[in-house]
Tab-separated table of C-alpha atoms and ligand atoms in Angstrom:
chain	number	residue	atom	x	y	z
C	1	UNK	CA	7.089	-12.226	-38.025
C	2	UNK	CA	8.925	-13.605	-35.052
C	3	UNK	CA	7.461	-15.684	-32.095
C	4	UNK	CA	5.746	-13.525	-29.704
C	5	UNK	CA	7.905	-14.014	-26.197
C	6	UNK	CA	5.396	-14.805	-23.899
C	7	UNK	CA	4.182	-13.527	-20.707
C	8	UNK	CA	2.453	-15.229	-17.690
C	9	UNK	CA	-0.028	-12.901	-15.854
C	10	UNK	CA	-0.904	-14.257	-12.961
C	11	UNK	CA	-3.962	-12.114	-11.933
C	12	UNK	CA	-6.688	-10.283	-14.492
C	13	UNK	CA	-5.785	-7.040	-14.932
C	14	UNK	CA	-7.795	-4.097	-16.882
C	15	UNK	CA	-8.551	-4.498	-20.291
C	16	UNK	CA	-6.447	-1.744	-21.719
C	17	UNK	CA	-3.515	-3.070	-20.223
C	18	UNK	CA	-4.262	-6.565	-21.284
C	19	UNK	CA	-4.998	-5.256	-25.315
C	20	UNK	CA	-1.510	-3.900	-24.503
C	21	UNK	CA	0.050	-7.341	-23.299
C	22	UNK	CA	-1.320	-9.554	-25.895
C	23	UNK	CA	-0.427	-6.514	-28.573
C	24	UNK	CA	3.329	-7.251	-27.855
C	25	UNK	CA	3.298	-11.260	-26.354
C	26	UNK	CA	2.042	-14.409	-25.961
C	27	UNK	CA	-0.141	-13.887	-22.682
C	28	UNK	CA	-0.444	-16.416	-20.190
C	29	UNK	CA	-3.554	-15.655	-18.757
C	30	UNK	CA	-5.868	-16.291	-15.385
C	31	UNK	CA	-9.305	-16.490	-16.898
C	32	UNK	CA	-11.511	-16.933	-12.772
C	33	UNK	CA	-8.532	-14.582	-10.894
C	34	UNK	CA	-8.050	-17.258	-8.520
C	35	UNK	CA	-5.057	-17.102	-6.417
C	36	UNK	CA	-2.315	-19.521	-7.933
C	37	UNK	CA	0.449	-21.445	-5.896
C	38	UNK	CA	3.374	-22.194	-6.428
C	39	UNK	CA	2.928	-25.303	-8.303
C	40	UNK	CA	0.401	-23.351	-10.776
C	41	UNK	CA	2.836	-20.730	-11.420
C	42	UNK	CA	5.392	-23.063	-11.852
C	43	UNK	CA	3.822	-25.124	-14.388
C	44	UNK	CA	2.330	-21.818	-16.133
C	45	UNK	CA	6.157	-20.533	-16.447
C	46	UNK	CA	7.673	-23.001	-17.739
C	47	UNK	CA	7.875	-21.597	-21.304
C	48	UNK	CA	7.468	-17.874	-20.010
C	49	UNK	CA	10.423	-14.990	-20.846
C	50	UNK	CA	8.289	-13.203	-18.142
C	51	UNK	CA	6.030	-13.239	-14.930
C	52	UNK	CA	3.518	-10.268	-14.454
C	53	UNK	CA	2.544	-10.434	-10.459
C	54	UNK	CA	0.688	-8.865	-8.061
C	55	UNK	CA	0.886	-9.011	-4.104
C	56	UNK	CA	-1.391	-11.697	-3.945
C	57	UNK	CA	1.402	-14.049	-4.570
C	58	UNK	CA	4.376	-14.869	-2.673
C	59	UNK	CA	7.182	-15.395	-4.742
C	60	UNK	CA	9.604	-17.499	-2.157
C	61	UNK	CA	13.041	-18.415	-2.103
C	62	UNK	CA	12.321	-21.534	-2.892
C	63	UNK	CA	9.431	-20.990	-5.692
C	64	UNK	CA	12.215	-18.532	-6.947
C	65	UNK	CA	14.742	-21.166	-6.856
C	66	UNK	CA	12.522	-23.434	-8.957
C	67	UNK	CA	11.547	-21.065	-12.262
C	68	UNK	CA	13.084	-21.875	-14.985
C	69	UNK	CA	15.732	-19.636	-16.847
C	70	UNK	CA	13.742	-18.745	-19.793
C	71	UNK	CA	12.192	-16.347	-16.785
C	72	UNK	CA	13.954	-12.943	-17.203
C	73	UNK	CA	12.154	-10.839	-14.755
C	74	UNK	CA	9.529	-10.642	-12.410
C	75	UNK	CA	7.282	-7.379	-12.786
C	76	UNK	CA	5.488	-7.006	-9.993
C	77	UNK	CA	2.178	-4.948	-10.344
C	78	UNK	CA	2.544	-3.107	-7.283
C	79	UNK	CA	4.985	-0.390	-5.681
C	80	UNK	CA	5.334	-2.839	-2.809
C	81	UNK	CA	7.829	-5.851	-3.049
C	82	UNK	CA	7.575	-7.844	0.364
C	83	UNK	CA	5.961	-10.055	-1.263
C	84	UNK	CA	9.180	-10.845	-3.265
C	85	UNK	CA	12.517	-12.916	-1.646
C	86	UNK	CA	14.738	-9.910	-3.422
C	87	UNK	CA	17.694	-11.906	-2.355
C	88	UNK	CA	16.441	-14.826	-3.959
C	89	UNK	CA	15.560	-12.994	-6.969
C	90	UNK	CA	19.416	-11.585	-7.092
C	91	UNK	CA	21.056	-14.774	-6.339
C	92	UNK	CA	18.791	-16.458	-9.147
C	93	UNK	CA	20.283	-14.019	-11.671
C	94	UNK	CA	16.028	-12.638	-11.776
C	95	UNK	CA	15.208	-9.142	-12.907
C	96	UNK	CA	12.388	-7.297	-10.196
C	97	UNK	CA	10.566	-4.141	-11.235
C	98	UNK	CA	7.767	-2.135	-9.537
C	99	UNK	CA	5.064	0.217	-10.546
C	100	UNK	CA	5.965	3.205	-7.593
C	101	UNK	CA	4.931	6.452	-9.924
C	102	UNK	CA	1.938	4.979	-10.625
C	103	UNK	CA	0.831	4.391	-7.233
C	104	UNK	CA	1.471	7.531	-5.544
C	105	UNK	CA	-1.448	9.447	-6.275
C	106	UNK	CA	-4.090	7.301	-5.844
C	107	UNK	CA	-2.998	6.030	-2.502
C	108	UNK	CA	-2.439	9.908	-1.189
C	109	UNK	CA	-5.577	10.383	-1.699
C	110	UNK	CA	-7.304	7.374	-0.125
C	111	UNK	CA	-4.778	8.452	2.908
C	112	UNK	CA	-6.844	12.227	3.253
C	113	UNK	CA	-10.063	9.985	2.876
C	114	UNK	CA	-8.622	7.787	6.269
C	115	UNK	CA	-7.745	10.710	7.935
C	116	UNK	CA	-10.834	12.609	7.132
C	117	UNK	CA	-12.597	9.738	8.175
C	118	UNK	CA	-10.859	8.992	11.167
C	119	UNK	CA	-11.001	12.205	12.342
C	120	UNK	CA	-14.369	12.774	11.571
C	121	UNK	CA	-15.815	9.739	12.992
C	122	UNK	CA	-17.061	8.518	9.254
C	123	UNK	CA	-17.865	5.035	10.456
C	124	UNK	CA	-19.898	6.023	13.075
C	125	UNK	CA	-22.068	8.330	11.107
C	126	UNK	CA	-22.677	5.481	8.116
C	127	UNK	CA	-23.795	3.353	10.866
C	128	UNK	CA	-25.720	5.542	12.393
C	129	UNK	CA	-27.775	6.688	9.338
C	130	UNK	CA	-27.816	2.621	7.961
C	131	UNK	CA	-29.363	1.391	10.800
C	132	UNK	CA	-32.327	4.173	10.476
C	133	UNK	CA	-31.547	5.580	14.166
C	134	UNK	CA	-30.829	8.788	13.258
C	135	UNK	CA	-32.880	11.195	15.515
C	136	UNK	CA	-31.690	14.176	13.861
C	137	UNK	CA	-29.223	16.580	14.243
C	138	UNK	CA	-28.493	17.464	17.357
C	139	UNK	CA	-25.594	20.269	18.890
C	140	UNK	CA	-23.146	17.637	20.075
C	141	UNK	CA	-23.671	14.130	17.913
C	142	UNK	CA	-20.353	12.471	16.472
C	143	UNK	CA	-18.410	15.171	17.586
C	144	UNK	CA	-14.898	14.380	15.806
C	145	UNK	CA	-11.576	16.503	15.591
C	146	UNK	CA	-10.765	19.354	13.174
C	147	UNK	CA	-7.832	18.713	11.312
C	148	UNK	CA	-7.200	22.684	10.922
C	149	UNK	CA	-4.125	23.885	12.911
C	150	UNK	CA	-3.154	19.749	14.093
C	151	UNK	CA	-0.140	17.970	13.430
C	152	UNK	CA	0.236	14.920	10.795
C	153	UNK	CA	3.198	13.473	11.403
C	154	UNK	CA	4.519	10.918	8.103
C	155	UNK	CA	6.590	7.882	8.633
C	156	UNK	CA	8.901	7.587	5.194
C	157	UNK	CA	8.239	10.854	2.950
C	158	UNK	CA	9.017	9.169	0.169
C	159	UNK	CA	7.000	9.960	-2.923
C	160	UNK	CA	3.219	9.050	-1.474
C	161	UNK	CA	4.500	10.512	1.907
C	162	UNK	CA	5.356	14.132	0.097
C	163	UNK	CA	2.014	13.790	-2.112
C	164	UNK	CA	0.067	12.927	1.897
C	165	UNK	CA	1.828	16.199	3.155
C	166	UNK	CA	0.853	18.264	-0.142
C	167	UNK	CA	-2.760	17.487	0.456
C	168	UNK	CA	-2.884	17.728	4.680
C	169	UNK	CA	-0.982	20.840	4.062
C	170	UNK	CA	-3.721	22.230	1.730
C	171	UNK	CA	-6.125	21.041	5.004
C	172	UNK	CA	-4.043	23.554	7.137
C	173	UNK	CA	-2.191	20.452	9.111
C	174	UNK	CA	1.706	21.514	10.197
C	175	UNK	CA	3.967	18.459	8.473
C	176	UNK	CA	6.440	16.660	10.657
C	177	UNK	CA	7.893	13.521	9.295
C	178	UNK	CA	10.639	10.782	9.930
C	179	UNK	CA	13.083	9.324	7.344
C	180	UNK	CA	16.594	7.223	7.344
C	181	UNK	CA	17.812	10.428	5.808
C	182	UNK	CA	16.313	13.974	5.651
C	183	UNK	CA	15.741	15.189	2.232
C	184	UNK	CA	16.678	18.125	0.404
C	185	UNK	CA	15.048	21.456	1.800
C	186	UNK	CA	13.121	22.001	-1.579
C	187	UNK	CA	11.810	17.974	-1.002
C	188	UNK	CA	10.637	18.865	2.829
C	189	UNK	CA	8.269	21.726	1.469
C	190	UNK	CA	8.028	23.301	5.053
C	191	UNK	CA	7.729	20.148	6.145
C	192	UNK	CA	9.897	19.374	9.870
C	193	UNK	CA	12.015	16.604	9.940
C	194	UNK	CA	12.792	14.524	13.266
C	195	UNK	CA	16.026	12.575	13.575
C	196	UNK	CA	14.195	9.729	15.349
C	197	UNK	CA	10.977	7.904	15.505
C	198	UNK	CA	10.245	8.686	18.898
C	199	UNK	CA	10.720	12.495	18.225
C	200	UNK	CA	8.261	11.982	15.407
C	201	UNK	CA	5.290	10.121	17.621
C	202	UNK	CA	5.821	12.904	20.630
C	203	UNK	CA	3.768	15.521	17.638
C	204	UNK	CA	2.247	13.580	15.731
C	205	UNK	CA	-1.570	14.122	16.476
C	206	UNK	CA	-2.182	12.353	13.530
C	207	UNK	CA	0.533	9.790	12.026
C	208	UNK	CA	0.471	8.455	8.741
C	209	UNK	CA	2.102	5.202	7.629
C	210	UNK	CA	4.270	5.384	4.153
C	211	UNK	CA	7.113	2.724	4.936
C	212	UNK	CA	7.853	-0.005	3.435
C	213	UNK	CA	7.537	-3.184	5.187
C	214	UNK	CA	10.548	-4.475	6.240
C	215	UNK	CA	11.878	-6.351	9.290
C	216	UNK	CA	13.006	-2.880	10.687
C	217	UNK	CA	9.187	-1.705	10.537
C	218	UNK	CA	7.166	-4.909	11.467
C	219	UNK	CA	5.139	-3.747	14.410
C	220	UNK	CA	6.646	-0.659	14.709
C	221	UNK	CA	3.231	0.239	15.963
C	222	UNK	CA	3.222	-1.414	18.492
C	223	UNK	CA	2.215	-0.537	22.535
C	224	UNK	CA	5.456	1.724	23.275
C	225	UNK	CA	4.865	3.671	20.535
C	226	UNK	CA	1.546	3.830	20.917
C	227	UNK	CA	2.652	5.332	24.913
C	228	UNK	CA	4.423	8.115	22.999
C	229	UNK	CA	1.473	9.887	20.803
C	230	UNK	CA	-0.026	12.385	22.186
C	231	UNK	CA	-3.272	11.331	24.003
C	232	UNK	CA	-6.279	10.512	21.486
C	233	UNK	CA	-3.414	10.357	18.298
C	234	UNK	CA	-4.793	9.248	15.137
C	235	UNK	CA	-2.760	6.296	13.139
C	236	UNK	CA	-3.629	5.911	9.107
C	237	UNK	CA	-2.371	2.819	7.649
C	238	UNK	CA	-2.063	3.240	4.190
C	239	UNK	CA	1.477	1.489	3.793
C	240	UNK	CA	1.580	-2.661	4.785
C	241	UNK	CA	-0.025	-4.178	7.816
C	242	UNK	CA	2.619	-5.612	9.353
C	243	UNK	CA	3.957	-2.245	10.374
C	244	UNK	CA	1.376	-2.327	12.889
C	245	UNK	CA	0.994	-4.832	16.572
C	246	UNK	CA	-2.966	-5.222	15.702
C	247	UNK	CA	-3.748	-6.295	19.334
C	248	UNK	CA	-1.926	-3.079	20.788
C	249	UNK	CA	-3.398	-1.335	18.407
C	250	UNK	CA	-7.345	-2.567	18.789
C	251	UNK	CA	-6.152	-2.037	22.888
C	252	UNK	CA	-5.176	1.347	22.500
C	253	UNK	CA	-8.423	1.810	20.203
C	254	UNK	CA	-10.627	0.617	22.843
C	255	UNK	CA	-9.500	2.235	26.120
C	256	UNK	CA	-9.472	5.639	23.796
C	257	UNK	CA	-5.392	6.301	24.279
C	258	UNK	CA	-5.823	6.342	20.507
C	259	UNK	CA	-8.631	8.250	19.503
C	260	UNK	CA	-9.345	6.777	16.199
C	261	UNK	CA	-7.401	4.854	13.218
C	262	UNK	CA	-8.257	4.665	9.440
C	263	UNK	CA	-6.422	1.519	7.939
C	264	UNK	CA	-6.660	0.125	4.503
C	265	UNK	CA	-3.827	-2.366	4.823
C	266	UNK	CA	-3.646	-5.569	7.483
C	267	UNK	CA	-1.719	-8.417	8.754
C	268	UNK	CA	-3.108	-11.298	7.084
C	269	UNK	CA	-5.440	-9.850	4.673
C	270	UNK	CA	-7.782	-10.853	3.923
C	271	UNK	CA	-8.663	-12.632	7.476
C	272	UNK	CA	-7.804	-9.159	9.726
C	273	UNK	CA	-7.684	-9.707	13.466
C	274	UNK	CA	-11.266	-9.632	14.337
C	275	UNK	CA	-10.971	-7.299	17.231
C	276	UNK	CA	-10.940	-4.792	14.350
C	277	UNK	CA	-14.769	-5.116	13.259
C	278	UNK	CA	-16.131	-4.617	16.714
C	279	UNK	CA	-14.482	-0.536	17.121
C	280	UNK	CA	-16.421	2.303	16.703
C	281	UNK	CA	-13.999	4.329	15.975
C	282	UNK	CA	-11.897	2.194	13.248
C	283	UNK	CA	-13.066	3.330	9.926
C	284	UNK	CA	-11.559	0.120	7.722
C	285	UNK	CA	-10.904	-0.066	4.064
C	286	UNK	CA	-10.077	-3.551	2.079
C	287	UNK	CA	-6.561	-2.174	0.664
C	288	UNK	CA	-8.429	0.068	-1.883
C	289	UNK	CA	-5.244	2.789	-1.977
C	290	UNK	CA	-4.319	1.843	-5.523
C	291	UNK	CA	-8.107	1.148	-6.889
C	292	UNK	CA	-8.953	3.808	-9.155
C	293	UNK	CA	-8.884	2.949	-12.828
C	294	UNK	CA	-6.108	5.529	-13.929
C	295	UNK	CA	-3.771	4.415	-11.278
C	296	UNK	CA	-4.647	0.240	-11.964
C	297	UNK	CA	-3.834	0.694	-16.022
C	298	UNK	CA	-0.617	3.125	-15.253
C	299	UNK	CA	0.322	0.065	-12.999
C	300	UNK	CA	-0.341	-2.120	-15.508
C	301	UNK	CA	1.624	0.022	-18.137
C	302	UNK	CA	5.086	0.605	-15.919
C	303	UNK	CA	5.126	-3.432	-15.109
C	304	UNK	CA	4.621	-3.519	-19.108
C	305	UNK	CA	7.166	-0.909	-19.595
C	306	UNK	CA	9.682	-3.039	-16.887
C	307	UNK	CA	9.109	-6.261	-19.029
C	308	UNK	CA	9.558	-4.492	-22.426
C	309	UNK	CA	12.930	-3.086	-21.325
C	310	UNK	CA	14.372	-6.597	-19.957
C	311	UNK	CA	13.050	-8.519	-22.559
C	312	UNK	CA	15.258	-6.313	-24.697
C	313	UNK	CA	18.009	-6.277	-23.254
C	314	UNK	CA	18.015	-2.965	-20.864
C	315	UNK	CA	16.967	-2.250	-16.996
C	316	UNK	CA	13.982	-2.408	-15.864
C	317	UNK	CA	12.384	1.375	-15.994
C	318	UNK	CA	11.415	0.697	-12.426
C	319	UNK	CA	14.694	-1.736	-11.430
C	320	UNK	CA	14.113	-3.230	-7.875
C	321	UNK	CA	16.739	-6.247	-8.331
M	1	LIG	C1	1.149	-1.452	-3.811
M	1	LIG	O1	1.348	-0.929	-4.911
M	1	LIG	O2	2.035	-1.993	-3.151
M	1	LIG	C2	-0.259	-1.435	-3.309
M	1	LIG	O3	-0.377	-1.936	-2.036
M	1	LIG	C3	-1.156	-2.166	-4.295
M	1	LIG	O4	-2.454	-1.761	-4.060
């Protein structure tokens, strides 16, 4: 039997999808999960055909630069890529694939638990109960907002965007949403498309995040926009934190022009502004939209699936670069 071609994962992933990996390769492995830099993942490369990453890693232009050409592609465990130089990757002749079918369920549904949250002051409530205050229900405690009959608006109805609107819509929210281009009628599903961003925060009672983070989106959150929600607006974060200006945001949060936010993604995660853990009315999540077991090993799977198909000579199933 041939040599196994061998794989460097640089994070421990679930056990079904590792049996899988060292079914098919030689697997590099992180035993303790710790975060590896550059150097590490250089020296663990240097004999790999491929590199299995997450987000925890930023793969530079000039760590890109640097792996060696027995490196084929770069499957990335993760629908998001800005943790990726894509232009480095090109240039460098390096195959990038993501996981994005995979992802789309699970983080829909931790976007309804944000909004339901959100809206119904979920933080609040734990607290209240945890700290043994409770006096007992009474006709106007935690009062929150119904989402019945209110407007989400979506940033990006891409595939977790349309699977947001499928479940809001089942909640009795109207859909508005925002995209470079407006998709196909039977895409929208009733759903009402604004040509502009600003259009889209003018209804948007609630707005949910699903772009990807680019230079065009960093802090498109930020104060202005915030000025053009309708009074007490709800923002969900499910998508990257650097879409959102945290200090405008924890502002806006505090004198009540936003009524509430539910967030499971930051700038600088782990360390999140700290002006974050002192609002009531921020219920916070540590970027859990992917972490349920089916959609972890399906992730696991398509970056398998990306590798297999390189490694032999086709696209990646999920081609990025
Ligand atoms: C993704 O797939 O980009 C998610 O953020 C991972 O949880």
């Amino acid at each position: 039997m041939p040599d196994k071609k061998r794989i460097l994962m640089t994070r421990r992933l679930p056990p079904d999808v590792l049996a899988r990996a060292e079914r098919d390769y030689e697997v590099v492995q992180n035993a303790d999960d710790h975060i590896m830099d550059r150097e590490e993942i250089l020296e663990k490369a240097a004999r790999a055909d491929a590199i299995l990453c997450c987000l925890s890693e930023k793969f530079s232009a000039d760590l890109i630069s640097r792996l060696p050409g027995c490196v084929k592609v770069l499957a990335t465990f993760s629908v998001g890529t800005d943790h990726i130089d894509l232009d480095a990757a090109r240039k460098h002749g390096l195959r990038v694939g993501n996981t994005p079918d995979a992802v789309t369920i699970s983080t829909a549904e931790i976007a309804m638990l944000l909004i339901l949250g959100a809206a119904r002051r979920a933080n609040e409530g734990q607290k209240l109960l945890h700290s043994r205050s409770w006096p007992g229900w009474e006709a106007m405690q935690l009062l929150g907002m119904r989402l019945s009959g209110k407007r989400l608006g979506i940033l990006g109805l891409g595939q977790i965007g349309r699977a947001v609107a499928k479940r809001a819509q089942a909640f009795d929210m109207e859909i508005h949403y925002h995209s470079r281009n407006r998709l196909a009628e039977a895409q929208e599903k009733g759903a009402r498309y604004h040509g502009t961003f600003d259009g889209l925060l003018g209804v948007s009672d609630v707005l949910s995040l699903h772009a990807p983070s680019t230079p065009q989106t960093k802090n498109c959150i930020d104060a202005s926009a915030i000025e053009k929600l309708p009074q007490g607006a709800i923002l969900v974060n499910t998508a990257r934190g650097d879409l959102v200006a945290d200090d405008d945001v924890i502002a806006a949060l505090k004198s009540g022009r936003l009524g509430a936010a539910g967030l499971d993604v930051y700038q600088g995660e782990p360390n999140i502004n700290e002006g974050y853990y002192a609002l009531e009315n921020a219920f916070l999540l540590p970027h859990m939209g992917t972490s349920t077991v089916e959609a972890r090993n399906e992730m696991g799977f398509a970056a398998l699936d990306n590798i297999d198909a390189v490694l032999a000579g086709r696209e990646p199933v999920y081609p990025v670069v």
